mmCIF file of C-alpha atoms and ligand atoms in Angstrom:
data_model
loop_
_atom_site.group_PDB
_atom_site.id
_atom_site.type_symbol
_atom_site.label_atom_id
_atom_site.label_comp_id
_atom_site.label_asym_id
_atom_site.label_seq_id
_atom_site.Cartn_x
_atom_site.Cartn_y
_atom_site.Cartn_z
ATOM 1 C CA MET A 17 109.555 -78.968 48.396
ATOM 2 C CA THR A 18 113.091 -79.340 46.946
ATOM 3 C CA GLN A 19 113.167 -75.663 45.872
ATOM 4 C CA GLU A 20 116.853 -75.416 46.740
ATOM 5 C CA PHE A 21 117.687 -77.358 43.549
ATOM 6 C CA SER A 22 117.754 -75.892 40.076
ATOM 7 C CA ASP A 23 115.166 -77.102 37.574
ATOM 8 C CA ALA A 24 117.600 -79.425 35.770
ATOM 9 C CA THR A 25 118.009 -81.327 39.042
ATOM 10 C CA LYS A 26 114.416 -80.935 40.137
ATOM 11 C CA VAL A 27 112.912 -82.619 37.055
ATOM 12 C CA ILE A 28 114.832 -85.729 38.137
ATOM 13 C CA LYS A 29 114.573 -85.499 41.924
ATOM 14 C CA THR A 30 110.805 -84.837 41.951
ATOM 15 C CA THR A 31 110.004 -87.703 39.576
ATOM 16 C CA THR A 32 112.310 -90.354 41.063
ATOM 17 C CA LYS A 33 111.503 -91.641 44.540
ATOM 18 C CA PRO A 34 113.299 -94.833 45.601
ATOM 19 C CA ASP A 35 110.805 -97.132 47.298
ATOM 20 C CA PRO A 36 112.085 -97.897 50.832
ATOM 21 C CA ALA A 37 110.797 -101.488 50.601
ATOM 22 C CA THR A 38 112.316 -102.479 47.236
ATOM 23 C CA GLY A 39 114.662 -99.702 46.134
ATOM 24 C CA ALA A 40 112.681 -99.282 42.907
ATOM 25 C CA LEU A 41 113.616 -95.845 41.554
ATOM 26 C CA ASN A 42 110.407 -95.048 39.771
ATOM 27 C CA PRO A 43 107.075 -94.593 41.487
ATOM 28 C CA PRO A 44 104.916 -97.639 40.759
ATOM 29 C CA ILE A 45 101.818 -97.238 38.574
ATOM 30 C CA GLN A 46 99.287 -97.754 41.369
ATOM 31 C CA LEU A 47 96.389 -99.054 39.310
ATOM 32 C CA SER A 48 93.957 -99.322 42.150
ATOM 33 C CA SER A 49 90.635 -97.514 42.301
ATOM 34 C CA THR A 50 90.198 -98.261 46.001
ATOM 35 C CA PHE A 51 92.446 -98.702 49.037
ATOM 36 C CA ALA A 52 91.935 -101.163 51.893
ATOM 37 C CA GLN A 53 91.492 -99.540 55.314
ATOM 38 C CA PRO A 54 92.939 -101.071 58.506
ATOM 39 C CA ASP A 55 89.740 -100.909 60.554
ATOM 40 C CA LEU A 56 86.701 -98.838 61.351
ATOM 41 C CA ASP A 57 88.629 -96.292 63.385
ATOM 42 C CA HIS A 58 91.800 -95.852 61.323
ATOM 43 C CA PHE A 59 91.544 -94.693 57.713
ATOM 44 C CA GLY A 60 94.684 -94.463 55.565
ATOM 45 C CA LYS A 61 95.895 -91.500 53.489
ATOM 46 C CA TYR A 62 94.185 -92.892 50.381
ATOM 47 C CA ASP A 63 90.662 -94.204 50.035
ATOM 48 C CA TYR A 64 89.554 -93.809 46.409
ATOM 49 C CA THR A 65 91.662 -92.788 43.396
ATOM 50 C CA ARG A 66 89.463 -89.887 42.263
ATOM 51 C CA SER A 67 90.245 -88.258 45.635
ATOM 52 C CA GLY A 68 93.914 -89.202 45.657
ATOM 53 C CA ASN A 69 96.402 -91.732 44.298
ATOM 54 C CA PRO A 70 100.105 -92.201 45.148
ATOM 55 C CA THR A 71 101.276 -92.089 41.492
ATOM 56 C CA ARG A 72 99.230 -88.962 40.811
ATOM 57 C CA ASP A 73 100.584 -87.412 44.018
ATOM 58 C CA VAL A 74 104.176 -87.694 42.755
ATOM 59 C CA LEU A 75 103.199 -85.942 39.505
ATOM 60 C CA GLU A 76 101.200 -83.218 41.277
ATOM 61 C CA ASP A 77 104.048 -82.551 43.718
ATOM 62 C CA SER A 78 106.543 -82.444 40.849
ATOM 63 C CA ILE A 79 104.682 -79.791 38.848
ATOM 64 C CA ALA A 80 104.009 -77.782 42.044
ATOM 65 C CA ALA A 81 107.737 -77.762 42.825
ATOM 66 C CA LEU A 82 108.690 -76.792 39.258
ATOM 67 C CA GLU A 83 106.182 -73.905 39.174
ATOM 68 C CA HIS A 84 107.020 -72.733 42.739
ATOM 69 C CA GLY A 85 103.405 -73.269 43.849
ATOM 70 C CA THR A 86 101.805 -74.698 46.969
ATOM 71 C CA ARG A 87 99.835 -77.430 45.264
ATOM 72 C CA GLY A 88 99.558 -79.199 41.889
ATOM 73 C CA PHE A 89 96.650 -81.013 40.254
ATOM 74 C CA ALA A 90 96.502 -83.428 37.309
ATOM 75 C CA PHE A 91 93.589 -83.642 34.880
ATOM 76 C CA ALA A 92 92.547 -85.771 31.915
ATOM 77 C CA THR A 93 93.276 -82.969 29.398
ATOM 78 C CA GLY A 94 94.402 -79.359 29.320
ATOM 79 C CA MET A 95 90.780 -78.341 28.732
ATOM 80 C CA ALA A 96 89.677 -80.317 31.825
ATOM 81 C CA ALA A 97 92.226 -78.328 33.857
ATOM 82 C CA ILE A 98 91.053 -75.034 32.325
ATOM 83 C CA SER A 99 87.368 -75.924 32.914
ATOM 84 C CA THR A 100 88.156 -76.758 36.539
ATOM 85 C CA ALA A 101 89.932 -73.417 37.001
ATOM 86 C CA PHE A 102 86.895 -71.529 35.664
ATOM 87 C CA LEU A 103 84.601 -73.542 37.950
ATOM 88 C CA THR A 104 86.141 -71.710 40.919
ATOM 89 C CA LEU A 105 83.860 -68.871 39.702
ATOM 90 C CA HIS A 106 80.201 -68.472 40.590
ATOM 91 C CA GLN A 107 77.021 -67.357 38.887
ATOM 92 C CA GLY A 108 77.113 -63.596 38.308
ATOM 93 C CA ASP A 109 80.928 -63.407 38.138
ATOM 94 C CA HIS A 110 82.758 -61.817 35.210
ATOM 95 C CA VAL A 111 86.087 -62.804 33.618
ATOM 96 C CA ILE A 112 88.470 -60.856 31.411
ATOM 97 C CA VAL A 113 90.205 -63.017 28.819
ATOM 98 C CA THR A 114 93.109 -62.121 26.571
ATOM 99 C CA ASN A 115 92.242 -61.718 22.885
ATOM 100 C CA ASP A 116 94.696 -64.322 21.626
ATOM 101 C CA VAL A 117 93.514 -67.172 23.807
ATOM 102 C CA TYR A 118 93.735 -70.872 22.859
ATOM 103 C CA GLY A 119 90.754 -71.887 20.669
ATOM 104 C CA GLY A 120 89.394 -74.437 23.138
ATOM 105 C CA THR A 121 89.461 -71.857 25.928
ATOM 106 C CA PHE A 122 87.650 -69.378 23.644
ATOM 107 C CA ARG A 123 84.933 -71.974 23.021
ATOM 108 C CA LEU A 124 84.584 -72.743 26.744
ATOM 109 C CA VAL A 125 84.365 -69.078 27.743
ATOM 110 C CA THR A 126 81.974 -68.011 24.975
ATOM 111 C CA GLN A 127 79.721 -71.056 24.616
ATOM 112 C CA LEU A 128 79.674 -72.861 27.971
ATOM 113 C CA LEU A 129 80.346 -70.426 30.834
ATOM 114 C CA PRO A 130 77.393 -68.145 29.879
ATOM 115 C CA ASN A 131 75.055 -71.115 30.546
ATOM 116 C CA TYR A 132 76.163 -70.882 34.184
ATOM 117 C CA GLY A 133 75.782 -67.113 34.408
ATOM 118 C CA ILE A 134 79.493 -66.297 34.028
ATOM 119 C CA ASP A 135 80.037 -63.305 31.776
ATOM 120 C CA TYR A 136 83.211 -62.422 29.847
ATOM 121 C CA THR A 137 85.073 -59.631 28.077
ATOM 122 C CA PHE A 138 87.894 -60.182 25.600
ATOM 123 C CA VAL A 139 90.612 -57.562 25.613
ATOM 124 C CA ASP A 140 94.241 -56.983 24.615
ATOM 125 C CA CYS A 141 95.650 -57.612 28.099
ATOM 126 C CA ASN A 142 98.899 -55.946 27.099
ATOM 127 C CA ASP A 143 97.106 -52.598 26.664
ATOM 128 C CA PRO A 144 96.892 -51.274 30.267
ATOM 129 C CA GLU A 145 94.125 -48.748 29.515
ATOM 130 C CA ALA A 146 91.984 -51.305 27.662
ATOM 131 C CA LEU A 147 92.532 -53.796 30.479
ATOM 132 C CA LYS A 148 91.556 -51.293 33.199
ATOM 133 C CA ALA A 149 88.440 -50.334 31.228
ATOM 134 C CA ALA A 150 87.323 -53.973 31.013
ATOM 135 C CA PHE A 151 86.900 -54.446 34.783
ATOM 136 C CA THR A 152 83.401 -54.481 36.253
ATOM 137 C CA PRO A 153 82.525 -54.740 39.971
ATOM 138 C CA LYS A 154 81.915 -58.465 39.263
ATOM 139 C CA THR A 155 85.289 -59.233 37.662
ATOM 140 C CA LYS A 156 86.957 -62.105 39.530
ATOM 141 C CA VAL A 157 89.610 -63.388 37.103
ATOM 142 C CA VAL A 158 91.888 -62.121 34.340
ATOM 143 C CA TYR A 159 93.012 -64.983 32.102
ATOM 144 C CA ILE A 160 96.220 -64.654 30.066
ATOM 145 C CA GLU A 161 98.442 -66.699 27.785
ATOM 146 C CA THR A 162 101.934 -65.519 26.826
ATOM 147 C CA PRO A 163 103.441 -65.786 24.283
ATOM 148 C CA ALA A 164 100.183 -66.053 22.361
ATOM 149 C CA ASN A 165 99.322 -68.539 19.661
ATOM 150 C CA PRO A 166 100.220 -68.319 16.753
ATOM 151 C CA THR A 167 101.513 -64.728 16.617
ATOM 152 C CA LEU A 168 103.803 -65.179 19.666
ATOM 153 C CA LYS A 169 102.605 -61.809 20.956
ATOM 154 C CA VAL A 170 104.069 -61.241 24.409
ATOM 155 C CA THR A 171 101.987 -60.006 27.372
ATOM 156 C CA ASP A 172 103.651 -58.192 30.281
ATOM 157 C CA ILE A 173 102.722 -60.522 33.149
ATOM 158 C CA LYS A 174 103.758 -58.193 35.994
ATOM 159 C CA GLN A 175 101.730 -55.322 34.554
ATOM 160 C CA VAL A 176 98.624 -57.523 34.270
ATOM 161 C CA VAL A 177 99.158 -58.761 37.838
ATOM 162 C CA ARG A 178 99.496 -55.212 39.201
ATOM 163 C CA ILE A 179 96.330 -53.931 37.490
ATOM 164 C CA THR A 180 94.327 -57.065 38.320
ATOM 165 C CA HIS A 181 95.263 -57.166 41.994
ATOM 166 C CA GLU A 182 94.382 -53.455 42.291
ATOM 167 C CA HIS A 183 90.897 -54.560 41.233
ATOM 168 C CA ASP A 184 90.793 -57.410 43.793
ATOM 169 C CA ALA A 185 90.713 -60.087 41.097
ATOM 170 C CA LEU A 186 92.983 -63.079 40.415
ATOM 171 C CA VAL A 187 95.282 -63.772 37.450
ATOM 172 C CA PHE A 188 95.197 -67.190 35.784
ATOM 173 C CA ALA A 189 97.993 -67.890 33.263
ATOM 174 C CA ASP A 190 98.252 -70.667 30.678
ATOM 175 C CA ASN A 191 101.993 -71.478 30.707
ATOM 176 C CA THR A 192 101.875 -74.263 28.102
ATOM 177 C CA PHE A 193 104.127 -72.518 25.557
ATOM 178 C CA MET A 194 106.937 -71.621 27.987
ATOM 179 C CA THR A 195 106.851 -74.464 30.541
ATOM 180 C CA PRO A 196 108.219 -73.815 34.060
ATOM 181 C CA ILE A 197 111.721 -74.300 32.663
ATOM 182 C CA PHE A 198 111.536 -70.901 30.894
ATOM 183 C CA GLN A 199 108.839 -68.980 32.774
ATOM 184 C CA LYS A 200 107.424 -69.176 36.296
ATOM 185 C CA PRO A 201 104.254 -67.050 36.369
ATOM 186 C CA LEU A 202 103.626 -67.610 40.105
ATOM 187 C CA ASP A 203 106.964 -65.881 40.871
ATOM 188 C CA LEU A 204 105.658 -62.875 38.880
ATOM 189 C CA GLY A 205 102.503 -62.648 41.019
ATOM 190 C CA VAL A 206 100.104 -64.872 39.053
ATOM 191 C CA ASP A 207 97.642 -66.795 41.259
ATOM 192 C CA LEU A 208 97.017 -69.937 39.214
ATOM 193 C CA VAL A 209 99.024 -71.576 36.417
ATOM 194 C CA LEU A 210 97.596 -73.922 33.798
ATOM 195 C CA HIS A 211 99.188 -76.389 31.422
ATOM 196 C CA SER A 212 98.198 -78.572 28.591
ATOM 197 C CA GLY A 213 100.499 -81.401 29.726
ATOM 198 C CA THR A 214 99.788 -82.877 26.296
ATOM 199 C CA LYS A 215 102.409 -80.556 24.811
ATOM 200 C CA PHE A 216 105.942 -79.957 26.152
ATOM 201 C CA LEU A 217 105.529 -81.646 29.546
ATOM 202 C CA ALA A 218 104.589 -85.037 28.061
ATOM 203 C CA GLY A 219 106.627 -84.121 24.989
ATOM 204 C CA HIS A 220 106.115 -87.167 22.785
ATOM 205 C CA SER A 221 102.724 -86.672 21.063
ATOM 206 C CA ASP A 222 101.323 -89.595 23.008
ATOM 207 C CA ILE A 223 99.043 -88.725 25.939
ATOM 208 C CA LEU A 224 96.558 -85.950 26.716
ATOM 209 C CA ALA A 225 96.930 -84.304 30.130
ATOM 210 C CA GLY A 226 96.255 -81.062 31.981
ATOM 211 C CA LEU A 227 97.765 -79.487 35.083
ATOM 212 C CA ILE A 228 96.995 -76.711 37.540
ATOM 213 C CA VAL A 229 99.333 -75.185 40.106
ATOM 214 C CA THR A 230 98.061 -72.715 42.707
ATOM 215 C CA LYS A 231 99.966 -70.071 44.574
ATOM 216 C CA THR A 232 97.952 -70.080 47.808
ATOM 217 C CA LYS A 233 96.649 -72.904 49.944
ATOM 218 C CA GLU A 234 93.109 -71.423 49.824
ATOM 219 C CA LEU A 235 92.947 -71.479 46.027
ATOM 220 C CA GLY A 236 94.492 -74.969 46.135
ATOM 221 C CA ASP A 237 91.710 -76.147 48.451
ATOM 222 C CA ALA A 238 89.079 -74.708 46.080
ATOM 223 C CA VAL A 239 90.661 -76.466 43.077
ATOM 224 C CA TYR A 240 90.988 -79.750 45.001
ATOM 225 C CA PHE A 241 87.294 -79.659 45.861
ATOM 226 C CA ILE A 242 86.373 -79.248 42.169
ATOM 227 C CA GLN A 243 88.911 -81.836 40.980
ATOM 228 C CA ASN A 244 87.308 -84.378 43.295
ATOM 229 C CA ALA A 245 83.722 -83.211 42.741
ATOM 230 C CA MET A 246 83.872 -82.942 38.946
ATOM 231 C CA GLY A 247 86.240 -85.897 38.586
ATOM 232 C CA ALA A 248 88.179 -85.138 35.390
ATOM 233 C CA THR A 249 91.377 -86.591 36.900
ATOM 234 C CA LEU A 250 94.298 -87.942 34.901
ATOM 235 C CA GLY A 251 94.421 -91.742 34.500
ATOM 236 C CA ILE A 252 97.173 -93.338 36.560
ATOM 237 C CA SER A 253 99.115 -94.881 33.652
ATOM 238 C CA ASP A 254 99.131 -91.463 31.993
ATOM 239 C CA CYS A 255 100.363 -89.875 35.250
ATOM 240 C CA TRP A 256 103.350 -92.192 34.980
ATOM 241 C CA LEU A 257 103.968 -91.303 31.317
ATOM 242 C CA LEU A 258 103.789 -87.615 32.174
ATOM 243 C CA LEU A 259 106.351 -88.162 34.955
ATOM 244 C CA ARG A 260 108.539 -89.895 32.368
ATOM 245 C CA GLY A 261 108.170 -86.883 30.062
ATOM 246 C CA ILE A 262 109.054 -84.371 32.782
ATOM 247 C CA LYS A 263 112.399 -86.089 33.426
ATOM 248 C CA THR A 264 113.687 -84.858 30.037
ATOM 249 C CA LEU A 265 111.686 -81.604 29.928
ATOM 250 C CA GLY A 266 114.704 -79.415 30.647
ATOM 251 C CA VAL A 267 117.041 -80.872 28.056
ATOM 252 C CA ARG A 268 114.295 -81.108 25.434
ATOM 253 C CA VAL A 269 112.996 -77.548 25.623
ATOM 254 C CA LYS A 270 116.491 -76.058 25.782
ATOM 255 C CA ALA A 271 117.633 -77.963 22.676
ATOM 256 C CA GLU A 272 114.372 -77.164 20.880
ATOM 257 C CA ALA A 273 114.539 -73.451 21.755
ATOM 258 C CA GLU A 274 118.151 -73.224 20.568
ATOM 259 C CA SER A 275 117.125 -74.706 17.198
ATOM 260 C CA ALA A 276 114.045 -72.427 17.078
ATOM 261 C CA LEU A 277 116.240 -69.331 17.439
ATOM 262 C CA GLU A 278 118.598 -70.532 14.724
ATOM 263 C CA LEU A 279 115.713 -71.330 12.383
ATOM 264 C CA ALA A 280 113.968 -68.001 13.121
ATOM 265 C CA LYS A 281 117.122 -66.082 12.140
ATOM 266 C CA TRP A 282 117.549 -68.233 9.041
ATOM 267 C CA PHE A 283 113.901 -67.769 7.987
ATOM 268 C CA GLN A 284 114.423 -63.993 8.172
ATOM 269 C CA GLU A 285 117.091 -64.267 5.472
ATOM 270 C CA GLN A 286 114.946 -66.256 3.018
ATOM 271 C CA ALA A 287 113.413 -64.337 0.113
ATOM 272 C CA ILE A 288 110.141 -66.248 0.248
ATOM 273 C CA VAL A 289 109.596 -65.484 3.953
ATOM 274 C CA GLU A 290 107.711 -62.206 4.464
ATOM 275 C CA GLY A 291 107.852 -62.157 8.265
ATOM 276 C CA VAL A 292 108.941 -64.184 11.283
ATOM 277 C CA ASN A 293 107.324 -64.113 14.742
ATOM 278 C CA TYR A 294 109.654 -65.319 17.487
ATOM 279 C CA PRO A 295 110.228 -63.643 20.881
ATOM 280 C CA GLY A 296 113.887 -64.709 20.803
ATOM 281 C CA LEU A 297 114.614 -62.355 17.874
ATOM 282 C CA THR A 298 116.019 -59.054 19.205
ATOM 283 C CA ASP A 299 113.923 -57.032 16.717
ATOM 284 C CA PHE A 300 110.659 -58.780 17.687
ATOM 285 C CA GLU A 301 108.203 -56.381 19.337
ATOM 286 C CA GLY A 302 107.818 -58.254 22.632
ATOM 287 C CA HIS A 303 111.464 -59.309 22.948
ATOM 288 C CA ASP A 304 112.412 -57.090 25.900
ATOM 289 C CA ILE A 305 109.319 -57.959 27.940
ATOM 290 C CA GLN A 306 109.833 -61.626 27.108
ATOM 291 C CA PHE A 307 113.353 -61.621 28.514
ATOM 292 C CA SER A 308 112.295 -59.668 31.617
ATOM 293 C CA GLN A 309 109.889 -62.476 32.563
ATOM 294 C CA ALA A 310 111.233 -65.595 30.831
ATOM 295 C CA THR A 311 114.665 -67.010 30.072
ATOM 296 C CA SER A 312 114.071 -68.004 26.440
ATOM 297 C CA GLY A 313 111.965 -67.298 23.366
ATOM 298 C CA GLY A 314 110.742 -70.906 23.507
ATOM 299 C CA ALA A 315 110.457 -73.607 20.871
ATOM 300 C CA VAL A 316 107.502 -72.276 18.868
ATOM 301 C CA LEU A 317 107.657 -69.692 16.084
ATOM 302 C CA SER A 318 105.531 -68.645 13.150
ATOM 303 C CA PHE A 319 106.438 -67.342 9.709
ATOM 304 C CA ASP A 320 104.632 -66.024 6.673
ATOM 305 C CA ILE A 321 105.323 -67.270 3.151
ATOM 306 C CA GLY A 322 102.861 -65.003 1.390
ATOM 307 C CA SER A 323 99.973 -67.163 0.270
ATOM 308 C CA GLU A 324 97.907 -70.272 0.860
ATOM 309 C CA ASP A 325 99.185 -71.530 -2.484
ATOM 310 C CA ASN A 326 102.773 -71.394 -1.237
ATOM 311 C CA VAL A 327 101.740 -73.127 1.998
ATOM 312 C CA ARG A 328 100.117 -75.932 -0.011
ATOM 313 C CA LYS A 329 103.340 -76.451 -1.966
ATOM 314 C CA LEU A 330 105.546 -76.292 1.143
ATOM 315 C CA VAL A 331 103.548 -78.953 2.963
ATOM 316 C CA LYS A 332 103.955 -81.246 -0.051
ATOM 317 C CA GLU A 333 107.731 -80.738 -0.344
ATOM 318 C CA LEU A 334 108.880 -80.943 3.299
ATOM 319 C CA LYS A 335 110.268 -84.291 4.453
ATOM 320 C CA ILE A 336 110.984 -83.807 8.168
ATOM 321 C CA PRO A 337 108.206 -81.827 9.899
ATOM 322 C CA VAL A 338 104.939 -83.576 10.633
ATOM 323 C CA PHE A 339 102.020 -81.537 9.268
ATOM 324 C CA SER A 340 99.487 -81.597 12.106
ATOM 325 C CA VAL A 341 97.869 -79.727 14.963
ATOM 326 C CA SER A 342 99.501 -79.739 18.423
ATOM 327 C CA LEU A 343 102.995 -78.722 19.483
ATOM 328 C CA GLY A 344 105.674 -79.281 22.087
ATOM 329 C CA ALA A 345 106.810 -82.713 20.943
ATOM 330 C CA VAL A 346 110.156 -84.302 20.074
ATOM 331 C CA GLU A 347 108.973 -84.224 16.443
ATOM 332 C CA THR A 348 109.002 -80.900 14.620
ATOM 333 C CA ILE A 349 105.343 -80.071 13.980
ATOM 334 C CA LEU A 350 104.207 -77.681 11.265
ATOM 335 C CA SER A 351 100.662 -76.388 11.407
ATOM 336 C CA TYR A 352 98.546 -74.005 9.353
ATOM 337 C CA PRO A 353 96.483 -71.913 11.791
ATOM 338 C CA PRO A 354 93.938 -70.588 9.220
ATOM 339 C CA LYS A 355 92.708 -74.138 8.543
ATOM 340 C CA MET A 356 93.605 -75.738 11.892
ATOM 341 C CA SER A 357 93.660 -73.947 15.275
ATOM 342 C CA HIS A 358 91.921 -70.789 14.001
ATOM 343 C CA ALA A 359 89.561 -72.265 11.392
ATOM 344 C CA GLU A 360 86.529 -71.089 13.381
ATOM 345 C CA LEU A 361 87.443 -67.417 12.867
ATOM 346 C CA SER A 362 86.318 -65.550 9.745
ATOM 347 C CA ALA A 363 89.031 -64.374 7.335
ATOM 348 C CA ASP A 364 88.574 -60.808 8.605
ATOM 349 C CA GLU A 365 88.888 -61.873 12.260
ATOM 350 C CA ARG A 366 92.031 -63.836 11.425
ATOM 351 C CA HIS A 367 93.639 -60.954 9.566
ATOM 352 C CA GLU A 368 92.777 -58.583 12.424
ATOM 353 C CA ARG A 369 94.765 -60.862 14.759
ATOM 354 C CA GLY A 370 97.754 -61.016 12.420
ATOM 355 C CA ILE A 371 96.956 -64.511 11.166
ATOM 356 C CA SER A 372 97.607 -64.022 7.465
ATOM 357 C CA ASP A 373 96.845 -66.564 4.718
ATOM 358 C CA GLY A 374 100.536 -67.482 4.391
ATOM 359 C CA LEU A 375 101.209 -67.949 8.118
ATOM 360 C CA LEU A 376 102.587 -71.256 9.391
ATOM 361 C CA ARG A 377 103.345 -72.240 12.970
ATOM 362 C CA LEU A 378 106.400 -74.354 13.681
ATOM 363 C CA SER A 379 106.981 -76.242 16.919
ATOM 364 C CA VAL A 380 110.637 -77.186 16.695
ATOM 365 C CA GLY A 381 111.562 -80.707 17.787
ATOM 366 C CA VAL A 382 114.867 -82.359 18.649
ATOM 367 C CA GLU A 383 115.945 -83.286 15.102
ATOM 368 C CA ASP A 384 119.265 -81.930 13.809
ATOM 369 C CA VAL A 385 118.765 -78.235 13.062
ATOM 370 C CA ASP A 386 120.942 -78.386 9.925
ATOM 371 C CA ASP A 387 118.740 -81.167 8.555
ATOM 372 C CA LEU A 388 115.679 -79.011 9.245
ATOM 373 C CA LYS A 389 117.236 -76.010 7.513
ATOM 374 C CA ALA A 390 118.255 -78.094 4.491
ATOM 375 C CA ASP A 391 114.735 -79.507 4.287
ATOM 376 C CA PHE A 392 113.123 -76.031 4.284
ATOM 377 C CA LYS A 393 115.787 -74.816 1.823
ATOM 378 C CA GLN A 394 115.013 -77.505 -0.772
ATOM 379 C CA ALA A 395 111.264 -76.940 -0.324
ATOM 380 C CA PHE A 396 111.559 -73.127 -0.673
ATOM 381 C CA GLU A 397 113.669 -73.584 -3.827
ATOM 382 C CA LYS A 398 111.045 -75.854 -5.378
ATOM 383 C CA ILE A 399 108.259 -73.354 -4.593
ATOM 384 C CA GLU A 400 110.262 -70.462 -6.057
ATOM 385 C CA ALA A 401 111.049 -72.472 -9.205
ATOM 386 C CA ALA A 402 107.371 -73.445 -9.630
ATOM 387 C CA ASN A 403 106.256 -69.841 -9.129
ATOM 388 C CA LEU A 404 108.741 -68.634 -11.804
ATOM 389 C CA VAL A 405 107.469 -71.094 -14.398
ATOM 390 C CA ARG A 406 103.925 -69.804 -13.879
HETATM 391 C C1 PLP B 526 96.665 -77.630 23.580
HETATM 392 C C2 PLP B 526 96.456 -76.445 24.432
HETATM 393 C C3 PLP B 526 95.422 -76.389 25.384
HETATM 394 C C4 PLP B 526 94.411 -77.514 25.556
HETATM 395 O O1 PLP B 526 94.983 -78.684 26.032
HETATM 396 P P1 PLP B 526 94.417 -80.156 25.701
HETATM 397 O O2 PLP B 526 95.378 -81.051 26.406
HETATM 398 O O3 PLP B 526 94.419 -80.317 24.209
HETATM 399 O O4 PLP B 526 93.038 -80.231 26.246
HETATM 400 C C5 PLP B 526 95.331 -75.270 26.176
HETATM 401 N N1 PLP B 526 96.180 -74.223 26.028
HETATM 402 C C6 PLP B 526 97.165 -74.238 25.121
HETATM 403 C C7 PLP B 526 98.074 -73.060 25.011
HETATM 404 C C8 PLP B 526 97.346 -75.337 24.292
HETATM 405 O O5 PLP B 526 98.322 -75.327 23.370
#
């Protein structure tokens, strides 16, 4: 697959396929559940859309090419992709999952997989001794996510791969935060990559989607069987919208990451800000590992303004960021993990993971960075003035 091109070219070349019959640049939205067969003895490439569809094929080939994998798969949501990946396991198997995993993945691993006899251990996957100690003879998969949400803690992918492969298990990596533009886990030895396509890949806060890319043909065959058997495939119109999103993925995430770095540095200088988490900052703990395995700090950062009271005021005063869950969109999205993504944790559990009461997560969009700075500046000034009066 067009691996000789760089990603900036590939996002266009893999999503644009002129139709030999009409010259149409974009793959048609093939809204057909079934495909007519020539006769009893000759069956075409496609028979039924759950098993395969030409529009979905273009999307699956595109993400496979971008992630340097053998095969890509599109699902209805990120969680459908993650569920499918875990269904490659069998009763009696054990998985090791990184501590700072996405909340939906935590719920799946702790509340659903045990019903099917799949056991789990949570561990800090960046601590080699703790990771080694977590293996059992039944461990089949180590599941990581880096940088983690919302602390942006970086995990050393190559180290996890080395330890895991020594134990004859596979590494699955959720690459939603970095996208293949900044980080290619399969090149670092990971066996299966996951995406919530809902975030950066779609990029416009419109559709839900999930993707898997496998390194080997064998794992690809196993995932294909489950995709077809379980049936949580991505709708064909949404495949087309995701292809549309991927065309601008490169320019969007680069612009967003540039603004994120500028904002992270600026936040560090503000009196009200007690701490900034962003892998692009040279004094951030995981910075060196980040830049040994990725080409950017990404477009997501988090910062602490001291108290829930200050957060409440900030949300009221800001004019540009949307206050909501989710991330990876053209709009700058501000979220408050203690009451949103991490509301299910107790206060103690949150604090243990570095999620303090004043912590906000910011997914930087494509707005003008000076406008964003000015907006935060006026809001911080209002909070400081209000706090003085009191
Ligand atoms: C949003 C998200 C998911 C889940 O994806 P959905 O499309 O919402 O199902 C998984 N992992 C990460 C890192 C996410 O941000």
